[in-house]
mmCIF file of C-alpha atoms in Angstrom:
data_model
loop_
_atom_site.group_PDB
_atom_site.id
_atom_site.type_symbol
_atom_site.label_atom_id
_atom_site.label_comp_id
_atom_site.label_asym_id
_atom_site.label_seq_id
_atom_site.Cartn_x
_atom_site.Cartn_y
_atom_site.Cartn_z
ATOM 1 C CA SER E 1 -10.301 -8.833 22.214
ATOM 2 C CA ALA E 2 -9.878 -5.055 22.373
ATOM 3 C CA VAL E 3 -12.402 -2.709 20.803
ATOM 4 C CA ILE E 4 -11.864 0.455 18.751
ATOM 5 C CA SER E 5 -14.313 3.329 18.783
ATOM 6 C CA GLN E 6 -14.005 5.495 15.695
ATOM 7 C CA LYS E 7 -15.782 8.765 15.068
ATOM 8 C CA PRO E 8 -17.330 10.439 13.245
ATOM 9 C CA SER E 9 -18.983 7.606 11.343
ATOM 10 C CA ARG E 10 -19.659 9.892 8.420
ATOM 11 C CA ASP E 11 -19.364 13.513 7.411
ATOM 12 C CA ILE E 12 -19.979 15.770 4.458
ATOM 13 C CA CYS E 13 -17.396 18.535 4.213
ATOM 14 C CA GLN E 14 -16.734 21.544 2.045
ATOM 15 C CA ARG E 15 -13.638 21.522 -0.103
ATOM 16 C CA GLY E 16 -10.729 23.369 1.430
ATOM 17 C CA THR E 17 -11.705 22.473 4.999
ATOM 18 C CA SER E 18 -10.183 19.845 7.298
ATOM 19 C CA LEU E 19 -11.672 16.929 9.201
ATOM 20 C CA THR E 20 -10.168 15.133 12.188
ATOM 21 C CA ILE E 21 -11.051 11.480 12.729
ATOM 22 C CA GLN E 22 -10.590 9.969 16.167
ATOM 23 C CA CYS E 23 -9.925 6.398 17.258
ATOM 24 C CA GLN E 24 -10.064 5.253 20.863
ATOM 25 C CA VAL E 25 -8.993 1.748 21.880
ATOM 26 C CA ASP E 26 -10.125 0.246 25.164
ATOM 27 C CA SER E 27 -6.652 -1.124 25.900
ATOM 28 C CA GLN E 28 -3.092 -0.074 25.207
ATOM 29 C CA VAL E 29 -1.718 -0.917 21.774
ATOM 30 C CA THR E 30 1.740 -0.184 20.421
ATOM 31 C CA MET E 31 1.071 0.419 16.756
ATOM 32 C CA MET E 32 -1.986 1.891 15.141
ATOM 33 C CA PHE E 33 -2.599 2.025 11.431
ATOM 34 C CA TRP E 34 -4.679 4.352 9.299
ATOM 35 C CA TYR E 35 -6.209 3.091 6.034
ATOM 36 C CA ARG E 36 -8.185 4.623 3.222
ATOM 37 C CA GLN E 37 -10.643 2.852 0.963
ATOM 38 C CA GLN E 38 -11.536 4.843 -2.109
ATOM 39 C CA PRO E 39 -14.624 3.795 -4.072
ATOM 40 C CA GLY E 40 -14.012 0.501 -5.847
ATOM 41 C CA GLN E 41 -10.506 0.186 -4.450
ATOM 42 C CA SER E 42 -8.824 -1.924 -1.809
ATOM 43 C CA LEU E 43 -7.899 -0.659 1.616
ATOM 44 C CA THR E 44 -4.652 1.282 1.335
ATOM 45 C CA LEU E 45 -2.360 2.014 4.245
ATOM 46 C CA ILE E 46 -1.845 5.725 4.827
ATOM 47 C CA ALA E 47 0.530 5.630 7.788
ATOM 48 C CA THR E 48 1.624 3.770 10.899
ATOM 49 C CA ALA E 49 1.412 5.633 14.195
ATOM 50 C CA ASN E 50 3.577 4.755 17.194
ATOM 51 C CA GLN E 51 3.150 6.511 20.502
ATOM 52 C CA GLY E 52 5.831 9.077 21.161
ATOM 53 C CA SER E 53 7.239 9.239 17.647
ATOM 54 C CA GLU E 54 6.269 10.672 14.316
ATOM 55 C CA ALA E 55 4.030 8.611 12.106
ATOM 56 C CA THR E 56 5.538 6.694 9.208
ATOM 57 C CA TYR E 57 3.806 7.493 5.938
ATOM 58 C CA GLU E 58 3.445 5.238 2.928
ATOM 59 C CA SER E 59 4.367 6.319 -0.558
ATOM 60 C CA GLY E 60 1.886 8.831 -1.887
ATOM 61 C CA PHE E 61 0.842 10.143 1.514
ATOM 62 C CA VAL E 62 2.405 13.128 3.265
ATOM 63 C CA ILE E 63 2.211 14.564 6.747
ATOM 64 C CA ASP E 64 0.997 17.974 5.599
ATOM 65 C CA LYS E 65 -2.066 16.392 4.022
ATOM 66 C CA PHE E 66 -2.711 13.697 6.641
ATOM 67 C CA PRO E 67 -1.283 14.807 9.988
ATOM 68 C CA ILE E 68 -1.565 12.126 12.652
ATOM 69 C CA SER E 69 -1.391 12.406 16.400
ATOM 70 C CA ARG E 70 -0.708 9.575 18.851
ATOM 71 C CA PRO E 71 -0.623 11.181 22.293
ATOM 72 C CA ASN E 72 -0.903 7.896 24.205
ATOM 73 C CA LEU E 73 -1.241 4.153 23.733
ATOM 74 C CA THR E 74 -5.045 4.183 23.483
ATOM 75 C CA PHE E 75 -5.799 7.102 21.183
ATOM 76 C CA SER E 76 -4.956 8.442 17.742
ATOM 77 C CA THR E 77 -6.306 11.019 15.314
ATOM 78 C CA LEU E 78 -6.004 11.421 11.572
ATOM 79 C CA THR E 79 -6.699 14.796 9.993
ATOM 80 C CA VAL E 80 -7.577 15.116 6.330
ATOM 81 C CA SER E 81 -6.422 18.633 5.471
ATOM 82 C CA ASN E 82 -7.437 21.055 2.743
ATOM 83 C CA MET E 83 -9.915 18.547 1.393
ATOM 84 C CA SER E 84 -10.869 18.066 -2.224
ATOM 85 C CA PRO E 85 -13.500 15.747 -3.738
ATOM 86 C CA GLU E 86 -10.719 13.199 -4.408
ATOM 87 C CA ASP E 87 -10.437 12.734 -0.654
ATOM 88 C CA SER E 88 -13.944 11.282 -0.524
ATOM 89 C CA SER E 89 -13.288 7.822 0.904
ATOM 90 C CA ILE E 90 -13.805 5.578 3.864
ATOM 91 C CA TYR E 91 -11.058 6.031 6.434
ATOM 92 C CA LEU E 92 -10.320 3.283 8.946
ATOM 93 C CA CYS E 93 -8.040 2.937 11.921
ATOM 94 C CA SER E 94 -6.636 -0.397 12.970
ATOM 95 C CA PHE E 95 -4.279 -2.101 15.390
ATOM 96 C CA GLN E 96 -2.634 -5.500 15.527
ATOM 97 C CA GLU E 97 -3.707 -7.787 18.313
ATOM 98 C CA GLY E 98 -1.830 -10.992 18.955
ATOM 99 C CA SER E 99 -3.021 -13.955 16.950
ATOM 100 C CA TYR E 100 -6.358 -12.330 16.151
ATOM 101 C CA GLY E 101 -4.920 -10.297 13.370
ATOM 102 C CA TYR E 102 -5.805 -6.703 12.950
ATOM 103 C CA THR E 103 -8.868 -5.098 14.494
ATOM 104 C CA PHE E 104 -10.510 -2.252 12.626
ATOM 105 C CA GLY E 105 -12.666 0.638 13.624
ATOM 106 C CA SER E 106 -16.080 0.948 12.041
ATOM 107 C CA GLY E 107 -14.819 3.506 9.544
ATOM 108 C CA THR E 108 -15.496 7.142 8.670
ATOM 109 C CA ARG E 109 -17.303 7.759 5.394
ATOM 110 C CA LEU E 110 -16.134 11.144 4.151
ATOM 111 C CA THR E 111 -17.796 13.020 1.304
ATOM 112 C CA VAL E 112 -16.190 16.243 0.100
ATOM 113 C CA VAL E 113 -18.391 18.595 -1.893
ATOM 114 C CA ASP P 1 0.992 -2.718 -9.348
ATOM 115 C CA GLN P 2 -1.323 -4.713 -7.135
ATOM 116 C CA GLN P 3 0.518 -7.100 -4.855
ATOM 117 C CA VAL P 4 -2.656 -8.807 -3.684
ATOM 118 C CA LYS P 5 -5.323 -9.580 -6.245
ATOM 119 C CA GLN P 6 -8.863 -10.785 -5.897
ATOM 120 C CA ASN P 7 -9.918 -11.239 -9.486
ATOM 121 C CA SER P 8 -13.576 -11.961 -8.832
ATOM 122 C CA PRO P 9 -15.432 -8.839 -7.734
ATOM 123 C CA SER P 10 -18.536 -10.881 -6.906
ATOM 124 C CA LEU P 11 -19.697 -14.429 -6.239
ATOM 125 C CA SER P 12 -23.198 -15.824 -5.851
ATOM 126 C CA VAL P 13 -23.784 -19.157 -4.122
ATOM 127 C CA GLN P 14 -26.830 -21.124 -3.038
ATOM 128 C CA GLU P 15 -27.345 -21.629 0.677
ATOM 129 C CA GLY P 16 -25.805 -24.891 1.874
ATOM 130 C CA ARG P 17 -23.300 -25.084 -0.960
ATOM 131 C CA ILE P 18 -19.594 -24.291 -0.811
ATOM 132 C CA SER P 19 -18.262 -20.772 -1.382
ATOM 133 C CA ILE P 20 -14.710 -20.507 -2.683
ATOM 134 C CA LEU P 21 -13.039 -17.128 -2.680
ATOM 135 C CA ASN P 22 -9.671 -16.796 -4.349
ATOM 136 C CA CYS P 23 -6.697 -14.535 -3.850
ATOM 137 C CA ASP P 24 -3.344 -14.255 -5.635
ATOM 138 C CA TYR P 25 -0.246 -12.413 -4.519
ATOM 139 C CA THR P 26 2.974 -11.408 -6.178
ATOM 140 C CA ASN P 27 5.362 -10.623 -3.340
ATOM 141 C CA SER P 28 7.292 -13.692 -2.191
ATOM 142 C CA MET P 29 8.187 -11.880 1.044
ATOM 143 C CA PHE P 30 4.623 -12.177 2.305
ATOM 144 C CA ASP P 31 4.516 -14.718 5.122
ATOM 145 C CA TYR P 32 1.184 -14.125 6.788
ATOM 146 C CA PHE P 33 -2.215 -14.033 5.145
ATOM 147 C CA LEU P 34 -5.585 -13.029 6.513
ATOM 148 C CA TRP P 35 -9.192 -12.952 5.416
ATOM 149 C CA TYR P 36 -11.573 -10.235 6.554
ATOM 150 C CA LYS P 37 -15.311 -9.953 6.210
ATOM 151 C CA LYS P 38 -16.961 -6.580 5.834
ATOM 152 C CA TYR P 39 -20.618 -5.723 6.152
ATOM 153 C CA PRO P 40 -21.903 -2.379 4.837
ATOM 154 C CA ALA P 41 -21.275 0.561 7.187
ATOM 155 C CA GLU P 42 -18.941 -1.528 9.361
ATOM 156 C CA GLY P 43 -15.177 -1.962 9.506
ATOM 157 C CA PRO P 44 -13.610 -5.238 8.342
ATOM 158 C CA THR P 45 -13.691 -8.018 10.920
ATOM 159 C CA PHE P 46 -11.028 -10.675 11.153
ATOM 160 C CA LEU P 47 -12.110 -14.083 9.918
ATOM 161 C CA ILE P 48 -9.168 -16.451 9.622
ATOM 162 C CA SER P 49 -5.444 -16.343 8.970
ATOM 163 C CA ILE P 50 -2.642 -18.600 7.830
ATOM 164 C CA SER P 51 1.094 -18.478 8.207
ATOM 165 C CA SER P 52 3.346 -19.379 5.305
ATOM 166 C CA ILE P 53 4.633 -22.402 7.223
ATOM 167 C CA LYS P 54 1.222 -24.016 6.834
ATOM 168 C CA ASP P 55 -0.852 -24.905 3.801
ATOM 169 C CA LYS P 56 -4.209 -25.174 5.508
ATOM 170 C CA ASN P 57 -6.012 -23.665 8.461
ATOM 171 C CA GLU P 58 -9.512 -24.553 9.508
ATOM 172 C CA ASP P 59 -11.945 -22.828 11.828
ATOM 173 C CA GLY P 60 -15.459 -24.197 11.848
ATOM 174 C CA ARG P 61 -17.077 -23.614 8.477
ATOM 175 C CA PHE P 62 -14.092 -21.614 7.248
ATOM 176 C CA THR P 63 -10.924 -23.114 5.772
ATOM 177 C CA VAL P 64 -8.067 -21.235 4.191
ATOM 178 C CA PHE P 65 -5.690 -22.999 1.807
ATOM 179 C CA LEU P 66 -2.286 -21.638 0.875
ATOM 180 C CA ASN P 67 -0.321 -22.696 -2.200
ATOM 181 C CA LYS P 68 3.009 -20.934 -1.883
ATOM 182 C CA SER P 69 4.445 -22.158 -5.169
ATOM 183 C CA ALA P 70 1.452 -20.712 -7.010
ATOM 184 C CA LYS P 71 1.258 -17.660 -4.711
ATOM 185 C CA HIS P 72 -2.401 -18.402 -4.285
ATOM 186 C CA LEU P 73 -4.745 -18.729 -1.368
ATOM 187 C CA SER P 74 -8.392 -19.506 -1.123
ATOM 188 C CA LEU P 75 -11.121 -19.297 1.469
ATOM 189 C CA HIS P 76 -13.689 -22.080 1.576
ATOM 190 C CA ILE P 77 -16.971 -21.603 3.387
ATOM 191 C CA VAL P 78 -19.060 -24.707 3.801
ATOM 192 C CA PRO P 79 -21.952 -24.837 4.184
ATOM 193 C CA SER P 80 -22.632 -21.277 3.082
ATOM 194 C CA GLN P 81 -25.318 -19.351 4.947
ATOM 195 C CA PRO P 82 -27.217 -16.175 4.016
ATOM 196 C CA GLY P 83 -25.481 -14.391 6.916
ATOM 197 C CA ASP P 84 -22.176 -14.971 5.136
ATOM 198 C CA SER P 85 -23.219 -12.442 2.498
ATOM 199 C CA ALA P 86 -20.588 -9.707 2.757
ATOM 200 C CA VAL P 87 -17.458 -8.404 1.081
ATOM 201 C CA TYR P 88 -14.431 -10.586 1.764
ATOM 202 C CA PHE P 89 -10.954 -9.080 1.698
ATOM 203 C CA CYS P 90 -7.752 -11.031 1.363
ATOM 204 C CA ALA P 91 -4.737 -9.397 3.020
ATOM 205 C CA ALA P 92 -1.045 -10.171 3.314
ATOM 206 C CA SER P 93 1.882 -8.988 5.354
ATOM 207 C CA GLY P 94 5.558 -9.758 5.396
ATOM 208 C CA GLY P 95 8.832 -8.905 6.999
ATOM 209 C CA SER P 96 8.837 -6.607 10.006
ATOM 210 C CA GLN P 97 6.589 -3.886 8.622
ATOM 211 C CA GLY P 98 3.426 -5.089 10.308
ATOM 212 C CA ASN P 99 1.129 -3.434 7.800
ATOM 213 C CA LEU P 100 -1.345 -5.243 5.604
ATOM 214 C CA ILE P 101 -1.715 -5.167 1.853
ATOM 215 C CA PHE P 102 -5.311 -5.767 0.819
ATOM 216 C CA GLY P 103 -7.011 -7.077 -2.262
ATOM 217 C CA LYS P 104 -9.995 -5.207 -3.652
ATOM 218 C CA GLY P 105 -12.473 -7.605 -2.143
ATOM 219 C CA THR P 106 -15.049 -10.095 -3.387
ATOM 220 C CA LYS P 107 -18.720 -9.554 -2.698
ATOM 221 C CA LEU P 108 -20.310 -12.850 -1.701
ATOM 222 C CA SER P 109 -24.071 -13.285 -1.974
ATOM 223 C CA VAL P 110 -25.550 -16.429 -0.453
ATOM 224 C CA LYS P 111 -29.076 -16.983 -1.670
ATOM 225 C CA PRO P 112 -31.641 -18.868 0.428
#
């Protein structure tokens, strides 16, 4: 099955700054998904990213706060903008792959101080 | 309102015994259910899935049971091994959205 490389694996950022998380897949995938897991919570979908179109955001998430790029079928980025301590979470990218379900990146552990 | 619920945050089982992880859902539109295993500092890895047209799916030591009338599914691991110690997430999807709704996870500890 295909493999996702996600980076950075972790970062500590100052409030008010932005962080861009990258995901690279070793094969072409149509849809990529970005999730957030806040401490003690389940994984929550932020948005779905299709190549060549704007991302579709879930309720409670907006493009100004979480801009996403999907320049081609193997790559996507999620930016967490104007960060506050409430943004401290694990962020994961994912794609659906046939009957194997969804494959996830290894996650980015973000701490905002 | 949580659509997928894992009511047990943790479970401890002796090696060799059966582990049963439970999951309840509220949305009757869900038609595909998955279990993921997550080790610390790693992303979730796919374990096993079941479509709503089935009530059981088995893969080696792992079996998932689906009770649609009760909106309940469970993951059975037998025999349990210390390497099974991880957080297990139940997830569901439905319709044409393609996204997953996750439970909060159950931390399984298998003791030697």
